[in-house]
Amino acid sequence: MYRTALRNVLAHKARLLMTVLAVLLGTAFVSGTLVFTDTLGSALKSRNAKSFTGIAVSVSDDRAVSNGYAHGLQKATTSHLTEQTRQAIAALSGVAEARGVVSGFAGIADHRGALIGDGFSTTGTNYLPDAGGQDARYPLAEGRGPQHPDELALDTRTAQKGGYRVGDTVRVAVNGPVMRLKLTGLLHVNDPRITAGGSLAAFDTATAQHLYLTQGQFNQIDVRAKPGTDDRKLLDQVRQLLPSGGDFTAQTGAALAAEQDRQITESTKGLSASLLVFAGISLFVGVFIIANTFSMLVAQRTKELALLRAIGASRKQITRSVLVEALLVGLLAATGGLAAGVGIAAGLRAILNGPGQADLPDGPLIVTASTVASVLLVGVLVTVLAAWLPARRAARIAPVAAMSNGDQPATQKSLLIRNTIGALIGAAGSGLLVLGAGSHDTDTVGLGAGALLIGVFILTPLLSRPLIALLAPLLQRIYGSPAKLARENALRNPRRTAATASALTIGVTLITALTVVGASVNRAVDRAAGTDLKADYAVAMQNYAQLAPEVASQIAATPGVSASSVLRQVPVAVGDQDRWITGVNPDAIGALATLTQVAGSLDALTKGQLLVDRSTAAGERLSVGDSFTGSYPDGSTGTFTVGGIVADNSVVNGLLAPDALLAPHSAGQGPDRVLVKGAHGADPALRQALQDATGGNPLISIKDQADLKKENRQMLSAALNIMYGLLGMSVVIAVLGVVNTMAMAVFERRREIGMLRAVGLDRRGVRRMVRLESLLIALLGGLLGVGLGILTGWAGNRTIAGSFKDLTTVVPPLPMLGFVAAAAVVGLLAALWPARRASRLDVLDSIHAG
């Protein structure tokens, strides 16, 4: 039987081609994901190891404003890492060097004044030259390091992007006005934040301290040990020298590197898991193709299998024979998928290392034994499991009853059982979907959507008749007899039609659901921006750091500004938890944001009291007149009274208080944003005036309502486009399924096609018949997918309704029609080769083949 299985694979290799391709594409997705993430993780760890080379102990000040990205405010403390601490550490007997590091953010402007980099990795630091004038962290590529307040050095990539050379004047900004500094040197940088699209500006230590901390303070002290020194003992000695009352983290360099490696591993695992979800979807689609292929092969080999039974083959041997065929196909496809995945990983790395891309660290492609085993195992298991039901069906062929060609018709009992199971699973899925939507439970919605999808798959043979009957009359009026024949062919074997259509249904369902959710969120965000925000402009840092404290007054004094208000978020400790309170200008906030009174009075802010939005009031159980005492970031305490409750607002939400109440206790931090109302609305002159008032800082963004809407849409569109691209693989595999079904249908209907040709159907009519059958199958899958996708999108919207104000389900008609039209195009394209092949069959040979 094993030799028989091998001969069958070789005999039917053309008919198994699409199955091999489907499994190959799915396993290539798995292989490429595993190889790419393993390679990326290994390269990042190697680069990480270089970053900590020579560091025996590292001490960081957790309460210093690190990298300038802290959204909240740090608690006040009198203990910091100072020059005295660094000198005390440097004086230890086992210390060769103690370097004080200062870090923050620094935006570099190009010659047009635009920001270089993505805004989130615009890093600033101090340049620490050794006796030879070099900083070991950033080797010089050209020039020298900065030595004076009016000098800086840049990484080579940033200098290249900005068109800067040594000696040029560079525009640099932190969170205030632009500084014009002389470029003294170019630096080689290995920091992935920089090489992935960020920028590095290096200042002399005194200048960096002035910009980010205070004179004599550091964010971090890195210690290099003398040869033979035990790092653990040195760590204990360093800890004894740290000031009391501070919030410091001291670790050995090895421990710090290990922690970074752990974070890299977690990040790459998260990336891998996300990509493998889409690979799993592609393989799931492939299951339908595999099952369909083996079902058709079994039907076409009915006589052969019956003869094997007649000469003594047992049911178990027949089943085993078909499963061995599947195993060989799966092993072949998985091997090809493994090789293709390695190529995909190499290509993806090359693309990401292209000009202007992420510049991933160099390193060899990592193909581990676990990756090889996983890919081969997945490919074989998916193929064998998908072929199990056809194998069982083959084993049930009776030696005598199966001596005729064609499929054995399904019994009424089997159809009843199938439809009953499908209805029960579909009903359970619908119930879970509604339950999850009502309880805003994403997991329940996901489980319900999966169950509903499976239920519909099982019921598709039943659903195919009314849907095809609905579509066929229009085609018959246009194309006549070929359309009628296509309808009869599509309904001849509803299970086969259902399996082929279901493969396409999966991709269309997911894409439709994403589109519905995206359109709904966009509508909600646009509506909120239009109704909640009255301001003409919002001024903020591009990296979401705080603005400089003086920016608010500079904007208020700008000609053309009729009203302005800061939005300053301050954490106030109440018991063991922080309550975030937003400071606003009481006299102007009503002109800048829509505040609708629910209870109390809108004048509460002018009286020094709080306004609370309805959702926060319900969640925190606050009512008008309630009071609580909290601790400010500077350590002082205050009592807060709720004076009014307002409707939810996406611009100003949570707890609102007069900024004059919060600013003196915010540890000197600036506002998060400033809202601006122009005397003549949003006009270019006001935008330019605001830009001039804030010093032309490239890190400061000035956006009107249209900009804010566009920004929100771009963020969502980027995420959706990535998911569309990843789901595209499942659609490609579904197309292969349609091609495979139609090609095998042409083979098994050779005699029928020959007879049709003999009675007058020309080649064009044969081609049209095959294409229209494929069209009907694809439209069936597309319509089911769109319907299920809309339902799933509605349930998904319900789970995120709490995150977006007035979120309602939007079903955009044009995309929905586009998906159905795309399914039709897929059906027509998939039938091109099978239709051409059918029209070229020789009439006499085809009749004789029966």
PDB file of C-alpha atoms in Angstrom, residues 344-449:
ATOM      1  CA  ILE A 344      11.659  35.695   2.383  1.00  0.00           C
ATOM      2  CA  ALA A 345      13.555  36.459   5.598  1.00  0.00           C
ATOM      3  CA  ALA A 346      16.681  37.407   3.648  1.00  0.00           C
ATOM      4  CA  GLY A 347      14.647  39.591   1.280  1.00  0.00           C
ATOM      5  CA  LEU A 348      12.777  41.282   4.116  1.00  0.00           C
ATOM      6  CA  ARG A 349      16.021  42.114   5.889  1.00  0.00           C
ATOM      7  CA  ALA A 350      17.481  43.500   2.661  1.00  0.00           C
ATOM      8  CA  ILE A 351      14.391  45.683   2.137  1.00  0.00           C
ATOM      9  CA  LEU A 352      14.481  46.999   5.713  1.00  0.00           C
ATOM     10  CA  ASN A 353      18.185  47.731   5.325  1.00  0.00           C
ATOM     11  CA  GLY A 354      17.544  49.756   2.191  1.00  0.00           C
ATOM     12  CA  PRO A 355      17.998  53.522   1.912  1.00  0.00           C
ATOM     13  CA  GLY A 356      15.887  55.385   4.448  1.00  0.00           C
ATOM     14  CA  GLN A 357      14.705  52.203   6.127  1.00  0.00           C
ATOM     15  CA  ALA A 358      15.326  50.669   9.553  1.00  0.00           C
ATOM     16  CA  ASP A 359      19.016  49.727   9.064  1.00  0.00           C
ATOM     17  CA  LEU A 360      18.829  46.444  10.959  1.00  0.00           C
ATOM     18  CA  PRO A 361      22.031  45.155  12.563  1.00  0.00           C
ATOM     19  CA  ASP A 362      24.212  42.873  10.482  1.00  0.00           C
ATOM     20  CA  GLY A 363      24.445  39.168  11.195  1.00  0.00           C
ATOM     21  CA  PRO A 364      23.969  35.780   9.584  1.00  0.00           C
ATOM     22  CA  LEU A 365      20.548  34.329   8.876  1.00  0.00           C
ATOM     23  CA  ILE A 366      19.576  32.135  11.809  1.00  0.00           C
ATOM     24  CA  VAL A 367      17.899  28.870  10.802  1.00  0.00           C
ATOM     25  CA  THR A 368      17.574  26.842  13.996  1.00  0.00           C
ATOM     26  CA  ALA A 369      16.801  23.159  14.310  1.00  0.00           C
ATOM     27  CA  SER A 370      13.555  24.076  16.074  1.00  0.00           C
ATOM     28  CA  THR A 371      12.522  26.227  13.093  1.00  0.00           C
ATOM     29  CA  VAL A 372      13.200  23.391  10.653  1.00  0.00           C
ATOM     30  CA  ALA A 373      11.339  20.891  12.830  1.00  0.00           C
ATOM     31  CA  SER A 374       8.424  23.281  13.416  1.00  0.00           C
ATOM     32  CA  VAL A 375       7.943  24.099   9.743  1.00  0.00           C
ATOM     33  CA  LEU A 376       8.144  20.461   8.622  1.00  0.00           C
ATOM     34  CA  LEU A 377       5.840  19.337  11.419  1.00  0.00           C
ATOM     35  CA  VAL A 378       3.276  22.067  10.690  1.00  0.00           C
ATOM     36  CA  GLY A 379       3.278  21.320   6.962  1.00  0.00           C
ATOM     37  CA  VAL A 380       2.875  17.576   7.444  1.00  0.00           C
ATOM     38  CA  LEU A 381       0.259  17.848  10.210  1.00  0.00           C
ATOM     39  CA  VAL A 382      -1.893  20.365   8.323  1.00  0.00           C
ATOM     40  CA  THR A 383      -1.842  18.234   5.176  1.00  0.00           C
ATOM     41  CA  VAL A 384      -2.482  14.914   6.916  1.00  0.00           C
ATOM     42  CA  LEU A 385      -5.259  16.303   9.127  1.00  0.00           C
ATOM     43  CA  ALA A 386      -6.943  17.968   6.142  1.00  0.00           C
ATOM     44  CA  ALA A 387      -6.799  14.652   4.218  1.00  0.00           C
ATOM     45  CA  TRP A 388      -8.162  12.589   7.108  1.00  0.00           C
ATOM     46  CA  LEU A 389     -11.864  12.943   6.221  1.00  0.00           C
ATOM     47  CA  PRO A 390     -11.296  12.164   2.513  1.00  0.00           C
ATOM     48  CA  ALA A 391      -9.237   9.141   3.620  1.00  0.00           C
ATOM     49  CA  ARG A 392     -12.064   7.950   5.833  1.00  0.00           C
ATOM     50  CA  ARG A 393     -14.489   8.458   2.954  1.00  0.00           C
ATOM     51  CA  ALA A 394     -12.228   6.405   0.681  1.00  0.00           C
ATOM     52  CA  ALA A 395     -12.182   3.567   3.191  1.00  0.00           C
ATOM     53  CA  ARG A 396     -15.975   3.399   3.184  1.00  0.00           C
ATOM     54  CA  ILE A 397     -16.167   2.663  -0.539  1.00  0.00           C
ATOM     55  CA  ALA A 398     -17.742  -0.784  -0.930  1.00  0.00           C
ATOM     56  CA  PRO A 399     -15.983  -3.258  -3.286  1.00  0.00           C
ATOM     57  CA  VAL A 400     -19.120  -3.836  -5.381  1.00  0.00           C
ATOM     58  CA  ALA A 401     -21.204  -0.676  -4.948  1.00  0.00           C
ATOM     59  CA  ALA A 402     -18.299   1.530  -5.965  1.00  0.00           C
ATOM     60  CA  MET A 403     -17.701   0.071  -9.417  1.00  0.00           C
ATOM     61  CA  SER A 404     -19.084   3.158 -11.176  1.00  0.00           C
ATOM     62  CA  ASN A 405     -17.469   6.492 -11.942  1.00  0.00           C
ATOM     63  CA  GLY A 406     -18.221   9.712 -10.114  1.00  0.00           C
ATOM     64  CA  ASP A 407     -18.917  10.809  -6.601  1.00  0.00           C
ATOM     65  CA  GLN A 408     -21.003   8.727  -4.310  1.00  0.00           C
ATOM     66  CA  PRO A 409     -24.007  10.863  -3.462  1.00  0.00           C
ATOM     67  CA  ALA A 410     -24.296  11.953   0.132  1.00  0.00           C
ATOM     68  CA  THR A 411     -27.051  10.231   2.004  1.00  0.00           C
ATOM     69  CA  GLN A 412     -29.942  12.177   3.433  1.00  0.00           C
ATOM     70  CA  LYS A 413     -28.836  11.075   6.891  1.00  0.00           C
ATOM     71  CA  SER A 414     -25.317  12.457   6.459  1.00  0.00           C
ATOM     72  CA  LEU A 415     -26.660  15.737   5.096  1.00  0.00           C
ATOM     73  CA  LEU A 416     -29.103  16.015   8.000  1.00  0.00           C
ATOM     74  CA  ILE A 417     -26.347  15.356  10.517  1.00  0.00           C
ATOM     75  CA  ARG A 418     -24.051  17.892   8.812  1.00  0.00           C
ATOM     76  CA  ASN A 419     -26.710  20.599   8.696  1.00  0.00           C
ATOM     77  CA  THR A 420     -27.737  19.957  12.306  1.00  0.00           C
ATOM     78  CA  ILE A 421     -24.144  20.213  13.536  1.00  0.00           C
ATOM     79  CA  GLY A 422     -23.582  23.356  11.471  1.00  0.00           C
ATOM     80  CA  ALA A 423     -26.748  24.960  12.787  1.00  0.00           C
ATOM     81  CA  LEU A 424     -25.845  24.186  16.398  1.00  0.00           C
ATOM     82  CA  ILE A 425     -22.293  25.521  16.045  1.00  0.00           C
ATOM     83  CA  GLY A 426     -23.522  28.595  14.149  1.00  0.00           C
ATOM     84  CA  ALA A 427     -26.181  29.293  16.780  1.00  0.00           C
ATOM     85  CA  ALA A 428     -23.613  28.928  19.584  1.00  0.00           C
ATOM     86  CA  GLY A 429     -21.250  31.281  17.740  1.00  0.00           C
ATOM     87  CA  SER A 430     -23.998  33.853  17.213  1.00  0.00           C
ATOM     88  CA  GLY A 431     -24.899  33.688  20.897  1.00  0.00           C
ATOM     89  CA  LEU A 432     -21.284  34.168  21.977  1.00  0.00           C
ATOM     90  CA  LEU A 433     -20.911  37.029  19.502  1.00  0.00           C
ATOM     91  CA  VAL A 434     -23.926  38.851  20.907  1.00  0.00           C
ATOM     92  CA  LEU A 435     -22.891  38.061  24.497  1.00  0.00           C
ATOM     93  CA  GLY A 436     -19.361  39.361  23.931  1.00  0.00           C
ATOM     94  CA  ALA A 437     -20.669  42.490  22.198  1.00  0.00           C
ATOM     95  CA  GLY A 438     -22.990  43.186  25.104  1.00  0.00           C
ATOM     96  CA  SER A 439     -20.309  42.627  27.760  1.00  0.00           C
ATOM     97  CA  HIS A 440     -17.537  44.324  25.713  1.00  0.00           C
ATOM     98  CA  ASP A 441     -15.461  41.126  26.020  1.00  0.00           C
ATOM     99  CA  THR A 442     -12.999  40.803  23.136  1.00  0.00           C
ATOM    100  CA  ASP A 443     -12.170  37.154  23.882  1.00  0.00           C
ATOM    101  CA  THR A 444     -15.836  36.129  23.825  1.00  0.00           C
ATOM    102  CA  VAL A 445     -16.372  38.005  20.561  1.00  0.00           C
ATOM    103  CA  GLY A 446     -13.346  36.294  19.014  1.00  0.00           C
ATOM    104  CA  LEU A 447     -14.549  32.879  20.157  1.00  0.00           C
ATOM    105  CA  GLY A 448     -18.062  33.588  18.878  1.00  0.00           C
ATOM    106  CA  ALA A 449     -16.798  34.834  15.506  1.00  0.00           C
TER     107      ALA A 449
END
